[in-house]
PDB file of C-alpha atoms and ligand atoms in Angstrom:
ATOM      1  CA  MET A  13      42.163 -24.370  -1.068  1.00 44.00           C
ATOM      2  CA  ALA A  14      40.595 -21.617   1.049  1.00 44.00           C
ATOM      3  CA  GLY A  15      36.892 -22.195   1.461  1.00 43.00           C
ATOM      4  CA  ASP A  16      37.055 -25.978   1.133  1.00 48.00           C
ATOM      5  CA  GLN A  17      36.241 -26.430   4.802  1.00 47.00           C
ATOM      6  CA  LEU A  18      33.382 -23.929   4.761  1.00 50.00           C
ATOM      7  CA  PRO A  19      29.812 -24.305   3.591  1.00 52.00           C
ATOM      8  CA  TYR A  20      29.043 -22.172   0.583  1.00 55.00           C
ATOM      9  CA  GLU A  21      27.239 -18.982   1.462  1.00 72.00           C
ATOM     10  CA  GLY A  22      25.765 -16.009  -0.251  1.00 89.00           C
ATOM     11  CA  VAL A  23      25.270 -14.905  -3.811  1.00 95.00           C
ATOM     12  CA  LEU A  24      27.777 -13.443  -6.247  1.00 97.00           C
ATOM     13  CA  VAL A  25      26.653 -11.387  -9.242  1.00 98.00           C
ATOM     14  CA  THR A  26      29.257 -10.238 -11.753  1.00 98.00           C
ATOM     15  CA  ALA A  27      29.192  -7.666 -14.540  1.00 98.00           C
ATOM     16  CA  PHE A  28      31.747  -6.822 -17.235  1.00 98.00           C
ATOM     17  CA  ASP A  29      33.661  -3.721 -18.231  1.00 98.00           C
ATOM     18  CA  PRO A  30      32.959  -2.095 -21.604  1.00 97.00           C
ATOM     19  CA  PHE A  31      34.800  -3.759 -24.517  1.00 97.00           C
ATOM     20  CA  GLY A  32      35.328  -3.460 -28.239  1.00 96.00           C
ATOM     21  CA  GLU A  33      33.132  -0.752 -29.751  1.00 92.00           C
ATOM     22  CA  HIS A  34      30.907  -0.611 -26.652  1.00 92.00           C
ATOM     23  CA  LYS A  35      31.690   2.438 -24.557  1.00 91.00           C
ATOM     24  CA  THR A  36      29.407   1.282 -21.764  1.00 93.00           C
ATOM     25  CA  ASN A  37      28.295  -2.120 -20.561  1.00 96.00           C
ATOM     26  CA  PRO A  38      24.692  -2.307 -19.320  1.00 97.00           C
ATOM     27  CA  THR A  39      25.641  -5.091 -16.911  1.00 98.00           C
ATOM     28  CA  ILE A  40      27.470  -2.554 -14.713  1.00 98.00           C
ATOM     29  CA  ALA A  41      24.331  -0.531 -13.973  1.00 98.00           C
ATOM     30  CA  ALA A  42      22.440  -3.810 -13.568  1.00 98.00           C
ATOM     31  CA  ALA A  43      24.946  -5.007 -10.957  1.00 98.00           C
ATOM     32  CA  GLU A  44      24.581  -1.680  -9.138  1.00 98.00           C
ATOM     33  CA  ALA A  45      20.803  -2.157  -9.142  1.00 98.00           C
ATOM     34  CA  VAL A  46      21.213  -5.670  -7.727  1.00 97.00           C
ATOM     35  CA  ALA A  47      23.512  -4.328  -4.989  1.00 96.00           C
ATOM     36  CA  ARG A  48      20.843  -1.741  -4.072  1.00 97.00           C
ATOM     37  CA  GLU A  49      17.815  -4.023  -4.254  1.00 96.00           C
ATOM     38  CA  CYS A  50      19.114  -7.407  -3.124  1.00 94.00           C
ATOM     39  CA  PRO A  51      20.727  -7.079   0.296  1.00 89.00           C
ATOM     40  CA  GLY A  52      23.683  -9.312   0.934  1.00 88.00           C
ATOM     41  CA  VAL A  53      24.448  -9.989  -2.713  1.00 95.00           C
ATOM     42  CA  LEU A  54      28.097  -9.423  -3.544  1.00 95.00           C
ATOM     43  CA  THR A  55      28.674  -7.728  -6.894  1.00 97.00           C
ATOM     44  CA  GLU A  56      31.835  -7.161  -8.896  1.00 98.00           C
ATOM     45  CA  VAL A  57      32.718  -5.879 -12.349  1.00 98.00           C
ATOM     46  CA  LEU A  58      35.130  -8.218 -14.145  1.00 98.00           C
ATOM     47  CA  PRO A  59      37.700  -7.158 -16.737  1.00 98.00           C
ATOM     48  CA  VAL A  60      36.992  -8.228 -20.325  1.00 98.00           C
ATOM     49  CA  GLU A  61      40.229 -10.228 -20.349  1.00 99.00           C
ATOM     50  CA  PHE A  62      40.306 -14.001 -20.753  1.00 98.00           C
ATOM     51  CA  GLU A  63      43.104 -14.565 -18.267  1.00 98.00           C
ATOM     52  CA  ALA A  64      42.255 -11.967 -15.607  1.00 98.00           C
ATOM     53  CA  ALA A  65      38.503 -12.611 -15.632  1.00 99.00           C
ATOM     54  CA  THR A  66      38.736 -16.411 -15.334  1.00 98.00           C
ATOM     55  CA  VAL A  67      41.338 -16.065 -12.558  1.00 98.00           C
ATOM     56  CA  ARG A  68      39.197 -13.483 -10.741  1.00 98.00           C
ATOM     57  CA  ILE A  69      35.931 -15.463 -10.828  1.00 98.00           C
ATOM     58  CA  ARG A  70      37.736 -18.431  -9.247  1.00 96.00           C
ATOM     59  CA  GLU A  71      39.322 -16.126  -6.635  1.00 96.00           C
ATOM     60  CA  LEU A  72      35.934 -14.631  -5.772  1.00 96.00           C
ATOM     61  CA  MET A  73      34.452 -18.102  -5.358  1.00 92.00           C
ATOM     62  CA  ASP A  74      37.389 -19.123  -3.168  1.00 89.00           C
ATOM     63  CA  GLU A  75      37.206 -15.992  -1.031  1.00 90.00           C
ATOM     64  CA  HIS A  76      33.439 -15.712  -0.574  1.00 88.00           C
ATOM     65  CA  HIS A  77      32.216 -19.268  -1.203  1.00 86.00           C
ATOM     66  CA  PRO A  78      28.895 -18.196  -2.731  1.00 91.00           C
ATOM     67  CA  HIS A  79      26.244 -20.877  -3.254  1.00 90.00           C
ATOM     68  CA  THR A  80      24.963 -19.052  -6.331  1.00 93.00           C
ATOM     69  CA  VAL A  81      27.049 -17.327  -8.988  1.00 96.00           C
ATOM     70  CA  ILE A  82      25.283 -15.287 -11.653  1.00 98.00           C
ATOM     71  CA  SER A  83      27.542 -13.690 -14.234  1.00 98.00           C
ATOM     72  CA  MET A  84      26.175 -11.237 -16.754  1.00 98.00           C
ATOM     73  CA  GLY A  85      27.462  -9.975 -20.063  1.00 98.00           C
ATOM     74  CA  LEU A  86      26.415  -7.813 -22.979  1.00 98.00           C
ATOM     75  CA  ALA A  87      25.343  -9.666 -26.133  1.00 98.00           C
ATOM     76  CA  ALA A  88      24.968  -6.840 -28.621  1.00 95.00           C
ATOM     77  CA  GLY A  89      22.471  -7.773 -31.302  1.00 95.00           C
ATOM     78  CA  ARG A  90      20.254  -9.896 -29.091  1.00 97.00           C
ATOM     79  CA  THR A  91      16.748  -8.620 -28.473  1.00 97.00           C
ATOM     80  CA  GLU A  92      15.964 -10.559 -25.304  1.00 98.00           C
ATOM     81  CA  ILE A  93      17.343 -11.371 -21.878  1.00 98.00           C
ATOM     82  CA  THR A  94      18.989 -14.727 -22.463  1.00 98.00           C
ATOM     83  CA  PRO A  95      20.080 -17.059 -19.665  1.00 98.00           C
ATOM     84  CA  GLU A  96      22.677 -19.466 -21.026  1.00 98.00           C
ATOM     85  CA  ARG A  97      22.202 -23.252 -20.914  1.00 98.00           C
ATOM     86  CA  VAL A  98      25.823 -24.251 -21.468  1.00 98.00           C
ATOM     87  CA  ALA A  99      29.448 -23.067 -21.477  1.00 98.00           C
ATOM     88  CA  ILE A 100      31.963 -24.701 -23.812  1.00 98.00           C
ATOM     89  CA  ASN A 101      35.675 -25.331 -23.369  1.00 98.00           C
ATOM     90  CA  VAL A 102      36.912 -23.136 -26.167  1.00 98.00           C
ATOM     91  CA  MET A 103      38.195 -19.613 -26.576  1.00 98.00           C
ATOM     92  CA  ASP A 104      37.912 -18.349 -30.146  1.00 98.00           C
ATOM     93  CA  ALA A 105      38.017 -14.569 -29.987  1.00 98.00           C
ATOM     94  CA  PRO A 106      36.682 -12.578 -32.949  1.00 98.00           C
ATOM     95  CA  ILE A 107      38.227  -9.415 -31.452  1.00 98.00           C
ATOM     96  CA  PRO A 108      41.115  -8.948 -28.992  1.00 98.00           C
ATOM     97  CA  ASP A 109      40.114  -8.741 -25.343  1.00 98.00           C
ATOM     98  CA  ASN A 110      40.856  -5.604 -23.316  1.00 98.00           C
ATOM     99  CA  SER A 111      44.425  -6.812 -22.672  1.00 98.00           C
ATOM    100  CA  GLY A 112      45.044  -7.393 -26.397  1.00 98.00           C
ATOM    101  CA  ALA A 113      44.858 -11.190 -26.140  1.00 98.00           C
ATOM    102  CA  GLN A 114      43.039 -12.997 -28.952  1.00 98.00           C
ATOM    103  CA  PRO A 115      43.125 -16.752 -28.310  1.00 98.00           C
ATOM    104  CA  ILE A 116      42.020 -18.897 -31.233  1.00 98.00           C
ATOM    105  CA  ASP A 117      40.727 -22.436 -30.645  1.00 98.00           C
ATOM    106  CA  GLU A 118      42.319 -22.721 -27.207  1.00 98.00           C
ATOM    107  CA  PRO A 119      40.653 -24.453 -24.244  1.00 98.00           C
ATOM    108  CA  VAL A 120      39.452 -22.420 -21.269  1.00 98.00           C
ATOM    109  CA  VAL A 121      40.689 -25.264 -19.047  1.00 98.00           C
ATOM    110  CA  LYS A 122      43.293 -27.631 -20.500  1.00 97.00           C
ATOM    111  CA  GLY A 123      41.990 -31.195 -20.235  1.00 96.00           C
ATOM    112  CA  GLY A 124      38.556 -30.025 -19.064  1.00 96.00           C
ATOM    113  CA  PRO A 125      35.328 -31.494 -20.437  1.00 96.00           C
ATOM    114  CA  ALA A 126      34.033 -30.098 -23.730  1.00 98.00           C
ATOM    115  CA  ALA A 127      31.179 -28.334 -21.965  1.00 98.00           C
ATOM    116  CA  HIS A 128      29.502 -27.671 -18.663  1.00 96.00           C
ATOM    117  CA  PHE A 129      25.789 -27.243 -18.246  1.00 95.00           C
ATOM    118  CA  LEU A 130      24.983 -24.129 -16.253  1.00 96.00           C
ATOM    119  CA  THR A 131      22.801 -24.830 -13.266  1.00 94.00           C
ATOM    120  CA  LEU A 132      20.666 -21.758 -12.585  1.00 96.00           C
ATOM    121  CA  PRO A 133      16.904 -22.455 -12.848  1.00 96.00           C
ATOM    122  CA  ASN A 134      17.034 -21.045 -16.370  1.00 97.00           C
ATOM    123  CA  LYS A 135      13.553 -22.012 -17.507  1.00 98.00           C
ATOM    124  CA  ALA A 136      11.988 -20.621 -14.338  1.00 97.00           C
ATOM    125  CA  ILE A 137      13.923 -17.398 -14.947  1.00 98.00           C
ATOM    126  CA  VAL A 138      12.737 -17.157 -18.559  1.00 98.00           C
ATOM    127  CA  GLN A 139       9.126 -17.814 -17.537  1.00 98.00           C
ATOM    128  CA  ALA A 140       9.221 -15.274 -14.681  1.00 98.00           C
ATOM    129  CA  LEU A 141      10.671 -12.621 -16.985  1.00 98.00           C
ATOM    130  CA  LYS A 142       8.020 -13.265 -19.638  1.00 98.00           C
ATOM    131  CA  ASP A 143       5.304 -13.108 -16.967  1.00 98.00           C
ATOM    132  CA  GLU A 144       6.584  -9.595 -16.201  1.00 98.00           C
ATOM    133  CA  GLY A 145       6.422  -8.673 -19.880  1.00 98.00           C
ATOM    134  CA  ILE A 146      10.216  -8.717 -20.273  1.00 98.00           C
ATOM    135  CA  PRO A 147      11.413 -10.367 -23.516  1.00 98.00           C
ATOM    136  CA  ALA A 148      13.411 -13.476 -22.615  1.00 98.00           C
ATOM    137  CA  SER A 149      14.449 -16.816 -24.038  1.00 98.00           C
ATOM    138  CA  LEU A 150      16.882 -19.604 -23.227  1.00 98.00           C
ATOM    139  CA  SER A 151      20.142 -19.429 -25.187  1.00 98.00           C
ATOM    140  CA  ASN A 152      22.075 -22.526 -26.182  1.00 98.00           C
ATOM    141  CA  SER A 153      25.340 -20.707 -26.859  1.00 98.00           C
ATOM    142  CA  ALA A 154      27.219 -18.145 -24.769  1.00 98.00           C
ATOM    143  CA  GLY A 155      29.618 -17.648 -27.683  1.00 98.00           C
ATOM    144  CA  THR A 156      33.361 -18.269 -27.574  1.00 98.00           C
ATOM    145  CA  TYR A 157      34.539 -14.974 -26.100  1.00 98.00           C
ATOM    146  CA  VAL A 158      35.212 -13.835 -22.514  1.00 99.00           C
ATOM    147  CA  CYS A 159      31.647 -14.380 -21.223  1.00 98.00           C
ATOM    148  CA  ASN A 160      31.672 -18.040 -22.215  1.00 98.00           C
ATOM    149  CA  ALA A 161      35.134 -18.436 -20.650  1.00 99.00           C
ATOM    150  CA  VAL A 162      33.971 -16.987 -17.320  1.00 98.00           C
ATOM    151  CA  ALA A 163      30.821 -19.126 -17.359  1.00 98.00           C
ATOM    152  CA  TYR A 164      32.961 -22.217 -18.068  1.00 98.00           C
ATOM    153  CA  ALA A 165      35.512 -21.351 -15.355  1.00 98.00           C
ATOM    154  CA  ALA A 166      32.805 -20.830 -12.722  1.00 97.00           C
ATOM    155  CA  ALA A 167      31.004 -24.040 -13.708  1.00 96.00           C
ATOM    156  CA  GLU A 168      34.279 -25.984 -13.698  1.00 95.00           C
ATOM    157  CA  TYR A 169      35.025 -24.669 -10.207  1.00 93.00           C
ATOM    158  CA  ALA A 170      31.529 -25.583  -9.022  1.00 90.00           C
ATOM    159  CA  GLU A 171      31.607 -29.049 -10.541  1.00 88.00           C
ATOM    160  CA  SER A 172      34.978 -29.826  -9.000  1.00 86.00           C
ATOM    161  CA  ARG A 173      33.582 -28.985  -5.549  1.00 78.00           C
ATOM    162  CA  GLN A 174      30.021 -30.178  -5.547  1.00 62.00           C
ATOM    163  CA  GLY A 175      29.258 -32.657  -2.817  1.00 42.00           C
ATOM    164  CA  VAL A 176      32.402 -31.712  -0.901  1.00 49.00           C
ATOM    165  CA  PHE A 177      30.530 -30.180   1.985  1.00 44.00           C
ATOM    166  CA  SER A 178      28.970 -32.121   4.766  1.00 43.00           C
ATOM    167  CA  ASN A 179      25.914 -29.844   4.840  1.00 58.00           C
ATOM    168  CA  GLY A 180      25.203 -30.779   1.218  1.00 64.00           C
ATOM    169  CA  THR A 181      24.900 -27.206   0.024  1.00 68.00           C
ATOM    170  CA  VAL A 182      24.780 -27.136  -3.770  1.00 78.00           C
ATOM    171  CA  LEU A 183      26.724 -24.541  -5.691  1.00 87.00           C
ATOM    172  CA  ASN A 184      24.904 -23.256  -8.753  1.00 91.00           C
ATOM    173  CA  THR A 185      26.489 -21.123 -11.435  1.00 95.00           C
ATOM    174  CA  GLY A 186      25.083 -19.512 -14.513  1.00 97.00           C
ATOM    175  CA  PHE A 187      25.256 -16.754 -17.034  1.00 98.00           C
ATOM    176  CA  ILE A 188      22.783 -14.194 -18.337  1.00 98.00           C
ATOM    177  CA  HIS A 189      23.429 -12.264 -21.543  1.00 98.00           C
ATOM    178  CA  VAL A 190      21.575  -8.979 -21.929  1.00 98.00           C
ATOM    179  CA  PRO A 191      20.927  -6.823 -25.020  1.00 97.00           C
ATOM    180  CA  GLU A 192      22.297  -3.329 -25.447  1.00 95.00           C
ATOM    181  CA  SER A 193      20.798  -0.636 -23.243  1.00 93.00           C
ATOM    182  CA  ALA A 194      18.763   2.104 -24.879  1.00 91.00           C
ATOM    183  CA  ASP A 195      20.486   4.478 -22.403  1.00 87.00           C
ATOM    184  CA  ARG A 196      23.957   3.575 -23.695  1.00 79.00           C
ATOM    185  CA  SER A 197      26.656   5.902 -24.928  1.00 70.00           C
ATOM    186  CA  PRO A 198      26.823   6.007 -28.713  1.00 68.00           C
ATOM    187  CA  VAL A 199      28.394   2.956 -30.346  1.00 65.00           C
ATOM    188  CA  THR A 200      29.589   2.558 -33.883  1.00 58.00           C
ATOM    189  CA  GLY A 201      27.030  -0.131 -34.677  1.00 65.00           C
ATOM    190  CA  GLU A 202      23.280  -0.006 -34.279  1.00 84.00           C
ATOM    191  CA  TYR A 203      21.899  -2.674 -32.026  1.00 91.00           C
ATOM    192  CA  PRO A 204      18.465  -3.561 -30.698  1.00 92.00           C
ATOM    193  CA  ALA A 205      18.077  -2.361 -27.145  1.00 93.00           C
ATOM    194  CA  LEU A 206      16.033  -2.646 -23.976  1.00 96.00           C
ATOM    195  CA  SER A 207      15.784   0.231 -21.505  1.00 95.00           C
ATOM    196  CA  GLN A 208      18.362   0.074 -18.721  1.00 96.00           C
ATOM    197  CA  HIS A 209      15.424  -0.002 -16.324  1.00 97.00           C
ATOM    198  CA  THR A 210      14.174  -3.230 -17.953  1.00 98.00           C
ATOM    199  CA  VAL A 211      17.641  -4.798 -17.910  1.00 98.00           C
ATOM    200  CA  ASN A 212      17.981  -3.935 -14.215  1.00 98.00           C
ATOM    201  CA  ALA A 213      14.541  -5.345 -13.383  1.00 98.00           C
ATOM    202  CA  ALA A 214      15.338  -8.520 -15.329  1.00 98.00           C
ATOM    203  CA  VAL A 215      18.578  -9.117 -13.479  1.00 98.00           C
ATOM    204  CA  ILE A 216      17.042  -8.404 -10.072  1.00 98.00           C
ATOM    205  CA  LEU A 217      14.209 -10.846 -10.780  1.00 98.00           C
ATOM    206  CA  SER A 218      16.655 -13.464 -12.111  1.00 98.00           C
ATOM    207  CA  THR A 219      18.716 -13.118  -8.927  1.00 97.00           C
ATOM    208  CA  GLN A 220      15.628 -13.559  -6.756  1.00 96.00           C
ATOM    209  CA  ILE A 221      14.450 -16.609  -8.709  1.00 96.00           C
ATOM    210  CA  SER A 222      17.931 -18.151  -8.583  1.00 95.00           C
ATOM    211  CA  THR A 223      18.146 -17.903  -4.819  1.00 90.00           C
ATOM    212  CA  GLU A 224      14.649 -19.071  -3.886  1.00 86.00           C
ATOM    213  CA  PRO A 225      14.536 -22.737  -2.996  1.00 79.00           C
ATOM    214  CA  ARG A 226      12.755 -24.246  -5.999  1.00 77.00           C
ATOM    215  CA  SER A 227      13.365 -26.679  -8.781  1.00 82.00           C
ATOM    216  CA  ASP A 228      13.490 -25.529 -12.371  1.00 92.00           C
ATOM    217  CA  LEU A 229      10.386 -25.661 -14.563  1.00 94.00           C
ATOM    218  CA  ARG A 230       9.982 -28.406 -17.156  1.00 95.00           C
ATOM    219  CA  TYR A 231       8.840 -27.198 -20.546  1.00 95.00           C
ATOM    220  CA  SER A 232      10.540 -27.137 -23.913  1.00 95.00           C
ATOM    221  CA  ALA A 233      12.680 -24.085 -24.514  1.00 94.00           C
ATOM    222  CA  GLY A 234      14.592 -25.927 -27.220  1.00 92.00           C
ATOM    223  CA  LYS A 235      15.050 -25.198 -30.881  1.00 92.00           C
ATOM    224  CA  ILE A 236      15.014 -27.434 -33.979  1.00 93.00           C
ATOM    225  CA  SER A 237      18.252 -25.831 -35.179  1.00 90.00           C
TER     226      SER A 237
HETATM  227  N1  PCA B 317      30.157  -9.470 -23.358  1.00 68.18           N
HETATM  228  C1  PCA B 317      31.231 -10.205 -23.988  1.00 68.18           C
HETATM  229  C2  PCA B 317      32.406 -10.060 -23.059  1.00 68.18           C
HETATM  230  C3  PCA B 317      32.018  -9.044 -22.037  1.00 68.18           C
HETATM  231  C4  PCA B 317      30.591  -8.795 -22.264  1.00 68.18           C
HETATM  232  O1  PCA B 317      29.877  -8.041 -21.578  1.00 68.18           O
HETATM  233  C5  PCA B 317      30.850 -11.642 -24.296  1.00 68.18           C
HETATM  234  O2  PCA B 317      29.672 -11.905 -24.543  1.00 68.18           O
HETATM  235  O3  PCA B 317      31.720 -12.511 -24.329  1.00 68.18           O
END
């Protein structure tokens, strides 16, 4: 596979198109902000389609061999910036994706493990965001829609290649869900929102934290249930 002989380099940040009732997706403006503020970071907007998005994230990793992959998605209803701890091997779509596909109880990767832990320094990200006054918490579920599928596909790719390279470069992948943007176009539902400025700042800071050499923090960000 292309890239197998090369050390992983660079950082990839992905956003998603609008979907469902959402006429805009705040991750697009956030990716544009990252492209402006974080030189050398590759950004791309993925389609909200199970098949096309999971194919594309693997292609991007093959073509650009990033050492860090940060995908972002809109989680309407959430009130905080929420890095995801885990991606699970299931697609169970409550609404059709943008291609009309609505998989129910199908695996993202046939024969793949039930779940992959995501390997960004999630607790360090949450702490840094809170230190800046940005509401943030660790999420234990990325859902079962296209975001989870992309997170799983990227983690599966990373896990299948870790340790392959003689220089020992580690490939980390992760996912950050963001709330609705207060600057959004009207939607049919009413959702809690952060300003687009705050979402952008959160994603820029998360990108910086993810690419600094550091280990994650150790404190409980768990929940009883
Ligand atoms: N959010 C959806 C898909 C695209 C997006 O931005 C999700 O959470 O799965």
